[in-house]
CSV table of C-alpha atoms in Angstrom, one decimal:
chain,number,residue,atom,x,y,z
B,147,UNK,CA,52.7,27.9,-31.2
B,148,UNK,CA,52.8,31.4,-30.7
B,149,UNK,CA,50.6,34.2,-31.9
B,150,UNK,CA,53.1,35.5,-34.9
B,151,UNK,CA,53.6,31.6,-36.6
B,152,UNK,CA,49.3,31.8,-37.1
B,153,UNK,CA,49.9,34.8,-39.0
B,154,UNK,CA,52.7,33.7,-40.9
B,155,UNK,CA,51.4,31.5,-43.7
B,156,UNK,CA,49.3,34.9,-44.7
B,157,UNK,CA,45.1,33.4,-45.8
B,158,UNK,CA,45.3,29.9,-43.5
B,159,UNK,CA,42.2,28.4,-41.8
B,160,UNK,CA,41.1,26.8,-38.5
B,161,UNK,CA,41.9,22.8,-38.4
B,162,UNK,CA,39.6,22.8,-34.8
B,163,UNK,CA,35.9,23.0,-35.5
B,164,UNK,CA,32.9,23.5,-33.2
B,165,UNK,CA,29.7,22.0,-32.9
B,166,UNK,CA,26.9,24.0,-31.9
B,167,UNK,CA,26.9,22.3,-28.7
B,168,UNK,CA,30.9,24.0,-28.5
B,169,UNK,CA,32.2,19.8,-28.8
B,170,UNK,CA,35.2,19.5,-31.1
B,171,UNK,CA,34.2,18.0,-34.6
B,172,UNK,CA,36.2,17.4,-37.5
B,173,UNK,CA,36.7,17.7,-41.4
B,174,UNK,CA,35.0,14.7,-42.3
B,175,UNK,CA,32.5,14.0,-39.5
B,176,UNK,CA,28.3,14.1,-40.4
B,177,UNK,CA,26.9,13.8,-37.0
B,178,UNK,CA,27.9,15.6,-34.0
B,179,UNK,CA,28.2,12.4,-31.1
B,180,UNK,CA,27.4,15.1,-28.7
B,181,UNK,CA,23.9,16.4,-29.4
B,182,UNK,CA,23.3,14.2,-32.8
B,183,UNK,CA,23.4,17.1,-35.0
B,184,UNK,CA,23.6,17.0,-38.8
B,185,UNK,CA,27.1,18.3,-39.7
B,186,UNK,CA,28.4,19.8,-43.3
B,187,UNK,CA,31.1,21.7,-44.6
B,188,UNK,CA,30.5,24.8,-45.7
B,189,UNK,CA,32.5,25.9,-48.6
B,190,UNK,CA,31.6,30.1,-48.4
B,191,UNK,CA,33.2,29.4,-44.5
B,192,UNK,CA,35.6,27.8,-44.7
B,193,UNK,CA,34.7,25.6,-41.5
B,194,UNK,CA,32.6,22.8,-40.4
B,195,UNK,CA,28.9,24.0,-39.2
B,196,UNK,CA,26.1,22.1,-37.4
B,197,UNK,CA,22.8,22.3,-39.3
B,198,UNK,CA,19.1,21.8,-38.8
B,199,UNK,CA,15.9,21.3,-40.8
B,200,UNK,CA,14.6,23.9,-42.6
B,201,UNK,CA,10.8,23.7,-43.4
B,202,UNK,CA,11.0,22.8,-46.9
B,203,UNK,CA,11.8,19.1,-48.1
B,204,UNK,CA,15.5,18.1,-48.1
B,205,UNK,CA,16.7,21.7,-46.9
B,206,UNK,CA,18.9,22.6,-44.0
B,207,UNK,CA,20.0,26.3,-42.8
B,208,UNK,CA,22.7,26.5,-40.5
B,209,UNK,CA,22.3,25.6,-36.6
B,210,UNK,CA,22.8,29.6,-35.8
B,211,UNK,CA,19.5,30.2,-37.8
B,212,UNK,CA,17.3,27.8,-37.0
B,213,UNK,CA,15.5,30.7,-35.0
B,214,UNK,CA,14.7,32.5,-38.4
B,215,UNK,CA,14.2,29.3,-40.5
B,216,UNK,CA,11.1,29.8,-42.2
B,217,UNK,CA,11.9,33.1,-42.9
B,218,UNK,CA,12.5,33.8,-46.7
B,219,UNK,CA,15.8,35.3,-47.0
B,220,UNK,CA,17.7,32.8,-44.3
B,221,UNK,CA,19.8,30.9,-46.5
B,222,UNK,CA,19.4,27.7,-47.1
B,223,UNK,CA,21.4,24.7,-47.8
B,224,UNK,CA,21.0,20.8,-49.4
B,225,UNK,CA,23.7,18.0,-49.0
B,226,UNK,CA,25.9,17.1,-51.9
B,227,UNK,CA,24.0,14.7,-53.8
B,228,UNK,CA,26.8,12.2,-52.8
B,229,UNK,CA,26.1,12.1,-49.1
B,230,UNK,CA,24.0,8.9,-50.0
B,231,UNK,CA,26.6,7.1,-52.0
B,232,UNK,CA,29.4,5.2,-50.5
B,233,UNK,CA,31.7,8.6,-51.1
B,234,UNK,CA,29.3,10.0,-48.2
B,235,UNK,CA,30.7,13.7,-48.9
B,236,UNK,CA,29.3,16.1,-45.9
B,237,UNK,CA,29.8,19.5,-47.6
B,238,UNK,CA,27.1,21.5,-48.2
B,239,UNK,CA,25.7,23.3,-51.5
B,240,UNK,CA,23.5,26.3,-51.7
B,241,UNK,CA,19.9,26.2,-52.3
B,242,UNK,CA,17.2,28.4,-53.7
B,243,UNK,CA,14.5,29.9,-52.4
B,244,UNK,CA,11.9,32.0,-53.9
B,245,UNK,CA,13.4,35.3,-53.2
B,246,UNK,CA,17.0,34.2,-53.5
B,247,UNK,CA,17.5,31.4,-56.5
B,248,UNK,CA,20.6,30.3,-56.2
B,249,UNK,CA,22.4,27.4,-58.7
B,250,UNK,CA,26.1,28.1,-58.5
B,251,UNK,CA,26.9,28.0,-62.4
B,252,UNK,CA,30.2,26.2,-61.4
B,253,UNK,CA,28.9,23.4,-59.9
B,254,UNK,CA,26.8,20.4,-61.2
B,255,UNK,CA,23.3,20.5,-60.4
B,256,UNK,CA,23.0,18.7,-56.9
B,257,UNK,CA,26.8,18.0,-56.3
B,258,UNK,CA,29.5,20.2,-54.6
B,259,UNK,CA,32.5,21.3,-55.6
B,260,UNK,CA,34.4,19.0,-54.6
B,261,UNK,CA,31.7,16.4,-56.5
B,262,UNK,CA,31.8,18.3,-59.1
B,263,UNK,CA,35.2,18.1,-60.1
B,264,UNK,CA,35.3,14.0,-60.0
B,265,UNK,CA,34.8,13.6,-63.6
B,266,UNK,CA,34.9,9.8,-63.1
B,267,UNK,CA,34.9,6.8,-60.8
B,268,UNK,CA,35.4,3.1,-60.9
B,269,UNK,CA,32.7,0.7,-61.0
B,270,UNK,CA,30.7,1.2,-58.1
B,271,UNK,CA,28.9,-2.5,-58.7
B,272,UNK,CA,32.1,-3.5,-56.1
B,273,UNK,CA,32.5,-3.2,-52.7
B,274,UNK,CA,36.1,-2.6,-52.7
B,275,UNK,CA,35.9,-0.3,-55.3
B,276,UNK,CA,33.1,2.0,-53.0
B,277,UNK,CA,35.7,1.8,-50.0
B,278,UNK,CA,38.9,2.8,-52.3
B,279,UNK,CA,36.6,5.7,-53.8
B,280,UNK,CA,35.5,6.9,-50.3
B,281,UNK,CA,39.5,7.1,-48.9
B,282,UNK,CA,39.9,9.2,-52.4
B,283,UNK,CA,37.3,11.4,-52.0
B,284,UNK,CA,38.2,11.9,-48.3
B,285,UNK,CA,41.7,13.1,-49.1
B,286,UNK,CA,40.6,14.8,-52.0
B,287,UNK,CA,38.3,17.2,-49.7
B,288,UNK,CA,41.0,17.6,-47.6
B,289,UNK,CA,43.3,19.0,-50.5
B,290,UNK,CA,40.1,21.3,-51.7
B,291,UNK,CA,39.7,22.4,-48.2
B,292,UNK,CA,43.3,23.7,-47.7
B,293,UNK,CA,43.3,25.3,-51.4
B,294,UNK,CA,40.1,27.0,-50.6
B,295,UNK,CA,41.3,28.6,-47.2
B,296,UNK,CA,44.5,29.6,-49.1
B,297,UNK,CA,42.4,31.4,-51.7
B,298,UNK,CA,44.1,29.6,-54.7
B,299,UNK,CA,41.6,29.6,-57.8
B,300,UNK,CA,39.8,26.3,-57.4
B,301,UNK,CA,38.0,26.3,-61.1
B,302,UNK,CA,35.4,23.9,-62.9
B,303,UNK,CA,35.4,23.0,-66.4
B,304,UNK,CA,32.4,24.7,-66.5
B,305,UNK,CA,34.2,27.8,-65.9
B,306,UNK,CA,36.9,28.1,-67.9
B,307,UNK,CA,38.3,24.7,-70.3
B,308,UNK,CA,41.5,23.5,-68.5
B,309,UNK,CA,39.9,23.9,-65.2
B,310,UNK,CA,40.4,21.3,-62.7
B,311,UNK,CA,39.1,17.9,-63.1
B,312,UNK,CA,39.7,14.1,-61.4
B,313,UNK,CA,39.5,11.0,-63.1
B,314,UNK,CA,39.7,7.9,-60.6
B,315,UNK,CA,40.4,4.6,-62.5
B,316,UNK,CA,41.0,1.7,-61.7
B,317,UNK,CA,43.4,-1.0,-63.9
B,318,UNK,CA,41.0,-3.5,-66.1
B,319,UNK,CA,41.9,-6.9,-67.6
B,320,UNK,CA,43.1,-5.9,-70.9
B,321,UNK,CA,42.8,-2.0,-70.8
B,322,UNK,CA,46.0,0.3,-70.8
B,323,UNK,CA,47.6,0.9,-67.1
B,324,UNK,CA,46.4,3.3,-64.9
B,325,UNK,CA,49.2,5.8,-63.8
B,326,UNK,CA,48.3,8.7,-61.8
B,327,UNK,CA,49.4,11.9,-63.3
B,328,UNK,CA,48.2,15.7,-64.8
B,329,UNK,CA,47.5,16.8,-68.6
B,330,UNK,CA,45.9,20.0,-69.0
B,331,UNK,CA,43.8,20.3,-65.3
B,332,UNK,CA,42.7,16.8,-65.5
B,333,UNK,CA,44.4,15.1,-62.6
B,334,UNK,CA,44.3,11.4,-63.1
B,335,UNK,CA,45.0,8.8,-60.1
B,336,UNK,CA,44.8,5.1,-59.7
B,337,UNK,CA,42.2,4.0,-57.6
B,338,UNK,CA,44.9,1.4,-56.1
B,339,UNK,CA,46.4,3.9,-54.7
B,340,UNK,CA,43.4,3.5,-51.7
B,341,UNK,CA,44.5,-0.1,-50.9
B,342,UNK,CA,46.9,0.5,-47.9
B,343,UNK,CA,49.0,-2.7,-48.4
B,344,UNK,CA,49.3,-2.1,-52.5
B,345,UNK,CA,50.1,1.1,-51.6
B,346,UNK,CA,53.0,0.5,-48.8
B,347,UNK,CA,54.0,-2.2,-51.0
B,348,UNK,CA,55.0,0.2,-53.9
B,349,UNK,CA,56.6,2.2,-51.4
B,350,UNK,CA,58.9,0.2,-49.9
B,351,UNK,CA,59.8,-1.1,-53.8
B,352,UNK,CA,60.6,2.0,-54.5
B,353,UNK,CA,62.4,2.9,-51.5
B,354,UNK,CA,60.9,6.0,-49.8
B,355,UNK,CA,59.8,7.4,-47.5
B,356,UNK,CA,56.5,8.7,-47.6
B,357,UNK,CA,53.6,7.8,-50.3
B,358,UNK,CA,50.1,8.4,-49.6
B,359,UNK,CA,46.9,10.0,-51.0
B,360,UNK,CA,46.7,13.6,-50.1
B,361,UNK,CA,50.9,13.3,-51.1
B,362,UNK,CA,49.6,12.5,-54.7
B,363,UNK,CA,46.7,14.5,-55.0
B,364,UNK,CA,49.3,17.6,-53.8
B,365,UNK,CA,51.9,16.4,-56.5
B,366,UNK,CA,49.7,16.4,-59.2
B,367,UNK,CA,47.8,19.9,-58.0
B,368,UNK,CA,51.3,21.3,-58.4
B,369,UNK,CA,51.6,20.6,-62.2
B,370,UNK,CA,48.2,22.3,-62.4
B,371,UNK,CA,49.3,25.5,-60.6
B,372,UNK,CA,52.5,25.5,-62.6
B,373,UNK,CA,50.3,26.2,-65.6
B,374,UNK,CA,47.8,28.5,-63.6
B,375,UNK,CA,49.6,30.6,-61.6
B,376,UNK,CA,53.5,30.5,-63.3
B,377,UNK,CA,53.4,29.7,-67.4
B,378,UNK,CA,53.6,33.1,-68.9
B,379,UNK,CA,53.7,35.4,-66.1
B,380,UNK,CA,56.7,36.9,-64.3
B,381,UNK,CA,56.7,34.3,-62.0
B,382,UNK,CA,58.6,31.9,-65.0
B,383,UNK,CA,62.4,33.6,-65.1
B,384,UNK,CA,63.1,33.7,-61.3
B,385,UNK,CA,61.4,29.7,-61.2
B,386,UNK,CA,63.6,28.7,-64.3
B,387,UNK,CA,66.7,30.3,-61.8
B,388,UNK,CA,65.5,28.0,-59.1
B,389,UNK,CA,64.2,24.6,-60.6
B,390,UNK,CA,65.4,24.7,-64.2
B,391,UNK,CA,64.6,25.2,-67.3
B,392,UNK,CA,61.6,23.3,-67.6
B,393,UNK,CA,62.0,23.4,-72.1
B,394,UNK,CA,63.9,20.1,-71.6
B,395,UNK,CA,62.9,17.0,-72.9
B,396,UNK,CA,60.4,15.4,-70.0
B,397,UNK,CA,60.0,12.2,-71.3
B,398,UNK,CA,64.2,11.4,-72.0
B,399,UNK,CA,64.5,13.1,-68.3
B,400,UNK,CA,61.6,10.4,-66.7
B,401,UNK,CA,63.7,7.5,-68.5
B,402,UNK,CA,66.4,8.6,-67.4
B,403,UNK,CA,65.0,9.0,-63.6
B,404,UNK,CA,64.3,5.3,-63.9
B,405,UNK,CA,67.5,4.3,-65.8
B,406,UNK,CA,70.1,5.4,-63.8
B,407,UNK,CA,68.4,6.7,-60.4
B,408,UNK,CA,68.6,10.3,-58.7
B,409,UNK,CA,71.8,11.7,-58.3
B,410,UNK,CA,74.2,10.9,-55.4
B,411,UNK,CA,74.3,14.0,-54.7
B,412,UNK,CA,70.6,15.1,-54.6
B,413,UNK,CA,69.6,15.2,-50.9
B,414,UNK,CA,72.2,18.4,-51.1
B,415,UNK,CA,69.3,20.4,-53.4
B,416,UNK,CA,66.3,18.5,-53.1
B,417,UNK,CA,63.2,17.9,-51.1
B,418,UNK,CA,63.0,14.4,-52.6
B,419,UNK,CA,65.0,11.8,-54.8
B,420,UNK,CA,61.8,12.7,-57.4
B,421,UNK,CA,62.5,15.8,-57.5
B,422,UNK,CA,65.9,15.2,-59.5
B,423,UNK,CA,63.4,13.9,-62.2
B,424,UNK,CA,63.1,17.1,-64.3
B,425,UNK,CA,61.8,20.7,-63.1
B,426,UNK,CA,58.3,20.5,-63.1
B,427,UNK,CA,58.6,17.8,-60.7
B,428,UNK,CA,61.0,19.5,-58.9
B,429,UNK,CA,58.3,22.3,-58.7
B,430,UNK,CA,55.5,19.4,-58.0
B,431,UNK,CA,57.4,17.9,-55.4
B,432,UNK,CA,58.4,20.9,-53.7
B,433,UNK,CA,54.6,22.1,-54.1
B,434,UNK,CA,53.2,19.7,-52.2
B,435,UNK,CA,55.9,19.8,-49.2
B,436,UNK,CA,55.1,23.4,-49.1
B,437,UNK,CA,51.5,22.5,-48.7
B,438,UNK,CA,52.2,19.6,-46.1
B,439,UNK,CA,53.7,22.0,-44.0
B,440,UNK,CA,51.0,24.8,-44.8
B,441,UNK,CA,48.1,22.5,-43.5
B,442,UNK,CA,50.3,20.4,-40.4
B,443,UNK,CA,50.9,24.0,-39.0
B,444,UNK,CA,47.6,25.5,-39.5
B,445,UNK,CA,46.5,22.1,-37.5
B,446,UNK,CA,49.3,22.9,-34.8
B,447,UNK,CA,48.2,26.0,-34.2
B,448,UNK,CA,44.0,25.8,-34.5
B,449,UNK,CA,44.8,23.1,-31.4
B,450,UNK,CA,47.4,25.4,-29.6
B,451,UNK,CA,50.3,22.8,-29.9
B,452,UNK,CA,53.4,24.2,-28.7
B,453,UNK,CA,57.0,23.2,-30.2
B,454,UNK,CA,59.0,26.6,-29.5
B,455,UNK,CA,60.8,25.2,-26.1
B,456,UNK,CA,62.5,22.1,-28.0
B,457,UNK,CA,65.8,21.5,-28.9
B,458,UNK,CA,66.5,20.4,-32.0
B,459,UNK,CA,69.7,18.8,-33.8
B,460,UNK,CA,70.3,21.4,-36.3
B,461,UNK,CA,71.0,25.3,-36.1
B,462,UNK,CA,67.4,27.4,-37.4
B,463,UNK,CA,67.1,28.7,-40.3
B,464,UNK,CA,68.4,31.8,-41.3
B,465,UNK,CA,66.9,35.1,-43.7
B,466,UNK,CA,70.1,34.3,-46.1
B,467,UNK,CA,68.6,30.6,-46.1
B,468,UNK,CA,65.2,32.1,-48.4
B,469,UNK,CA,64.7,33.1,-51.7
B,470,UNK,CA,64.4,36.8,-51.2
B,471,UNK,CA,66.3,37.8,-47.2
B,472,UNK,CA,64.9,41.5,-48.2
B,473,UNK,CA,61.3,40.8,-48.9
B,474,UNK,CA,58.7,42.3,-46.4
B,475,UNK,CA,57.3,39.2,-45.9
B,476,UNK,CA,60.5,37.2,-45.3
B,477,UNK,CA,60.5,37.3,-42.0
B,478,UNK,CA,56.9,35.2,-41.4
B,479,UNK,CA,58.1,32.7,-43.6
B,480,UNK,CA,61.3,32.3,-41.7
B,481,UNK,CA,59.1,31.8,-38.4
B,482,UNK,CA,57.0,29.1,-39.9
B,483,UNK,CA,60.0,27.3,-41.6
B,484,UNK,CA,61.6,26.6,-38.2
B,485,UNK,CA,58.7,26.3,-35.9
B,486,UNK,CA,58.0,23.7,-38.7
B,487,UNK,CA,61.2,22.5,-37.8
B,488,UNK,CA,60.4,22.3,-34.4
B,489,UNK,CA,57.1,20.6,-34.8
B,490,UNK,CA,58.3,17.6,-37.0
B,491,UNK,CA,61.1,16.8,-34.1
B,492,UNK,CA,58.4,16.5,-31.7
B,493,UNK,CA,56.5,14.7,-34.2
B,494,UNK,CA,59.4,12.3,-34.7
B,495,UNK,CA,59.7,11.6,-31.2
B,496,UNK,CA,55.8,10.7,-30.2
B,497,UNK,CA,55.7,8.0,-33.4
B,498,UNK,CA,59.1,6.6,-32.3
B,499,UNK,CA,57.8,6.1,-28.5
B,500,UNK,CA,54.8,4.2,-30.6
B,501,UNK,CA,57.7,2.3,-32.2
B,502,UNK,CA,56.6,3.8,-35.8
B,503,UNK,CA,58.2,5.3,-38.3
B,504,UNK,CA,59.0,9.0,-38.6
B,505,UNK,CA,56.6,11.5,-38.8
B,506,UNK,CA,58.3,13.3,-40.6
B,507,UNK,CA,61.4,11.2,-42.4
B,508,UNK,CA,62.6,14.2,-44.3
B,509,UNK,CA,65.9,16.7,-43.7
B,510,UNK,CA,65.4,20.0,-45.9
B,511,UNK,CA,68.4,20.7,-47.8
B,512,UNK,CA,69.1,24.5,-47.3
B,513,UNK,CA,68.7,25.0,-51.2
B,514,UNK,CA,65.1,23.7,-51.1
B,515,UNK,CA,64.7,26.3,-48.6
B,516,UNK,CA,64.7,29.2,-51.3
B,517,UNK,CA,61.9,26.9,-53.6
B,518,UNK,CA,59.6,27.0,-50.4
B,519,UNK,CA,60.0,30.3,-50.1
B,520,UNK,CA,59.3,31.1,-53.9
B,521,UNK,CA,56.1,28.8,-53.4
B,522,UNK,CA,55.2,30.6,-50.2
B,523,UNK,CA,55.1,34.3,-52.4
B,524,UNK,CA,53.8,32.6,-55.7
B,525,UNK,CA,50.7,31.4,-53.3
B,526,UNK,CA,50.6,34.4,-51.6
B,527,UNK,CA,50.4,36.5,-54.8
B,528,UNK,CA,47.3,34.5,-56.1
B,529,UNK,CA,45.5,34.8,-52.9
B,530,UNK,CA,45.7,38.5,-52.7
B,531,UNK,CA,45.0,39.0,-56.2
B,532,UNK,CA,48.6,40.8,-57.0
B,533,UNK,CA,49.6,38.3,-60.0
B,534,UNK,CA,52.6,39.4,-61.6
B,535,UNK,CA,52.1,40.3,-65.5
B,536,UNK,CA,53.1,38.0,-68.3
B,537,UNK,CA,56.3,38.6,-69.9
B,538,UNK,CA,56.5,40.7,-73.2
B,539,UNK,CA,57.7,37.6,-75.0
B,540,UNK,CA,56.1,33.8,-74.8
B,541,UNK,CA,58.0,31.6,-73.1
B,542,UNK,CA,59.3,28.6,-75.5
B,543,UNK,CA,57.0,25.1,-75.8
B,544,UNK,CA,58.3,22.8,-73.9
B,545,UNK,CA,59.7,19.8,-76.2
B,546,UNK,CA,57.5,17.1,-74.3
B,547,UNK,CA,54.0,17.6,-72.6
B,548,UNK,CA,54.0,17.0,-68.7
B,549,UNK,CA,50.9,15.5,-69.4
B,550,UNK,CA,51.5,12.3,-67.3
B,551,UNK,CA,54.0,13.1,-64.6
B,552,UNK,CA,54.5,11.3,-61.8
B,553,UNK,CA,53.5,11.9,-58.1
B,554,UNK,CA,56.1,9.5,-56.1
B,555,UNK,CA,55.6,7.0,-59.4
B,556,UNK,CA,56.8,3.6,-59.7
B,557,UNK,CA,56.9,3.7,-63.3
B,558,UNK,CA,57.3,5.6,-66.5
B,559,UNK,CA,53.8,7.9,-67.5
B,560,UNK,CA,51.6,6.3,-70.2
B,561,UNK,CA,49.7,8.3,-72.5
B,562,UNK,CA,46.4,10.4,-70.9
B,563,UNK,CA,43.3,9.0,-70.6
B,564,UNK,CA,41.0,8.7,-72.8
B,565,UNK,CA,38.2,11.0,-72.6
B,566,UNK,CA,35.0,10.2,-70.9
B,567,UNK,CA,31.5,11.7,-70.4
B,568,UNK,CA,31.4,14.3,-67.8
B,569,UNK,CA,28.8,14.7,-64.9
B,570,UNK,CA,25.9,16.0,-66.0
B,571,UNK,CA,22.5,16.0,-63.4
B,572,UNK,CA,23.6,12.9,-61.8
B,573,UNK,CA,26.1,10.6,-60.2
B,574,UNK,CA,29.2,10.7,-61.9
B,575,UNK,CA,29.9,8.5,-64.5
B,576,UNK,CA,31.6,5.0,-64.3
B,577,UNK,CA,34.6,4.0,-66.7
């Protein structure tokens, strides 16, 4: 990649982290193999850092101020209270001192924010449960890690009421079925989902061509910036031009979805068959492609890949592809959208020579090409703080709640979840 498709995405992050000891370490790694270092994620960073003992019990400051350890205004750190627990999260959470007390009001005491937002888990009395929690807490730090470096607001419901929260169930003999889905911030997913085979199983049932974890969690993410970042602001009549009207009846559109199937016509428009559902999963859908390409690129380019000397099949992308050709910023989107391009068909090629499946087993339609680029300037407005202002009149209710929509679903959305007891100083709670 060259140095203009780094700066093209606008606020991204490094995908290549360094030990101390300058070895490569990555996102979810605690131990450095090189020198045996305690690693953590550091939130304020954005990065992976080595750490070392600090004087006092249970307390760490980072590996570039171990000189200055015991003095009293080096920062200090403790692990997520989770690192002992089969999740075994590795980021790191401030901690007080006597000249600098420090208990982030966001965050439950002990856990990180990425803990913090798991409002529940499955029984953790079963050992498959504890593996199929630890794959969803993975991904799920993954997704907080890329909305973090992107500087989208990543709120608690301790800060504000229809903040983010992450229910992880699991189906039970008798109870109601578990479908993954979004209702007011609370993003609910199946821990089946974790099971590999169930998981490939569903997806060759229902015929596509990509289903994983970090593809749900980015689905469902999507409905929750919808509401944050697009219901009642200016950003609602230009996204009603390009994904609908969103006042439509969801829940006749989702039976309909599953009566009669996606249009014939719908890889002409769409990023997925999904996508046809209704426009907020239009949006969803188009969401989390935008942020599968965000975080493959900004992993391209932290290892200094190179695409930009293949061929590919079709001709670039043009400015009169995007949403706005005349916006300032049009031009860096339009570099990233075809050495994205020119990634995935080198990709494509390295899994076929493993005889595997494509990489990348997508072809975007050129009018998807204008909702990525809408995405692109919706995400770049919140992350510089320039959020357009709400519209002089409301917006009509939408006729049915997307309360329950659903990220590459294989069946029609049940009613939410019932509530259940939040974290308060401790593990989180089991349903």
């Amino acid at each position: 990649m060259n140095d203009e498709l780094a700066t093209a995405l606008g606020p991204t992050t490094s995908r290549s982290y360094r030990c101390a000891c300058n070895k490569a370490i990555f996102l979810r790694n605690t131990q450095c193999l090189n020198c045996a270092r305690q690693l953590g994620y550091h939130v304020e960073g954005r990065t992976m850092l080595a750490i070392e003992p600090a004087p006092q019990p249970e307390r760490w400051v980072l590996a570039r101020d171990a000189a200055v350890a015991a003095e009293p205004t080096t920062p200090l750190f403790q692990r997520c209270a989770n690192f002992a627990t089969a999740s075994n999260c590795n980021w790191l959470i401030p901690a007080g001192t006597a000249e600098h007390p420090h208990a982030p009001e966001n965050l439950t005491p002990g856990f990180c924010l990425a803990c913090t937002l798991t409002r529940t888990i499955p029984d953790m009395s079963s050992p498959v449960n504890q593996e199929l929690w630890r794959k969803l807490e993975i991904a799920k730090r993954r997704l907080l890690s890329q909305l973090l470096s992107l500087a989208l607001p990543v709120e608690t419901r301790l800060e504000r009421p229809n903040g983010l929260a992450f229910d992880l169930l699991e189906n039970v003999p008798g109870g109601p079925a578990v479908l993954t889905g979004h209702d007011e911030g609370l993003i609910t997913l199946n821990i089946a989902e974790a099971d590999d085979a169930e998981r490939e199983k569903i997806r060759a049932a229902m015929h596509e061509s990509y289903r994983t974890l970090l593809g749900h969690y980015r689905h469902e993410i999507g409905h929750y910036y919808w509401d944050r970042l697009v219901k009642d602001t200016a950003w609602l009549a230009p996204c009603r031009e390009l994904f609908g009207d969103e006042t439509v009846d969801y829940a006749e559109s989702l039976q309909r979805h599953y009566k009669e199937g996606p249009p014939a016509d719908w890889p002409l428009h769409y990023v997925t068959s999904y996508a046809t559902t209704h426009p907020w999963e239009d949006w969803a859908e188009t969401w989390a492609h935008y942020l599968h390409m965000a975080d493959t690129v900004d992993t391209a380019v932290s290892f200094g890949l190179d695409a930009n000397s293949v061929d590919i099949e079709s001709d670039p992308y043009t400015l009169d592809d995007l949403w706005k050709p005349d916006d300032p910023n049009a031009e860096h989107f339009l570099r990233f959208l075809n050495s994205w391009v020119l990634l995935t068909s080198v990709l494509n090629e390295l899994t076929r020579s493993m005889g595997q499946p494509d990489y990348y087993p997508f072809v975007l339609p050129r009018e998807a090409i204008g909702k990525l680029h809408f995405i692109h300037e919706v995400i770049r407005s919140a992350s510089t703080g320039v959020v357009p202002e709400a519209p002089t009149q409301a917006a009509p209710a939408p006729s049915q709640s997307q309360s329950q929509s659903q990220s590459q679903s294989s069946a029609p959305s049940a009613p939410a979840a019932q509530p259940v007891q939040t974290i308060e100083a401790a593990p989180v709670k089991t349903d």
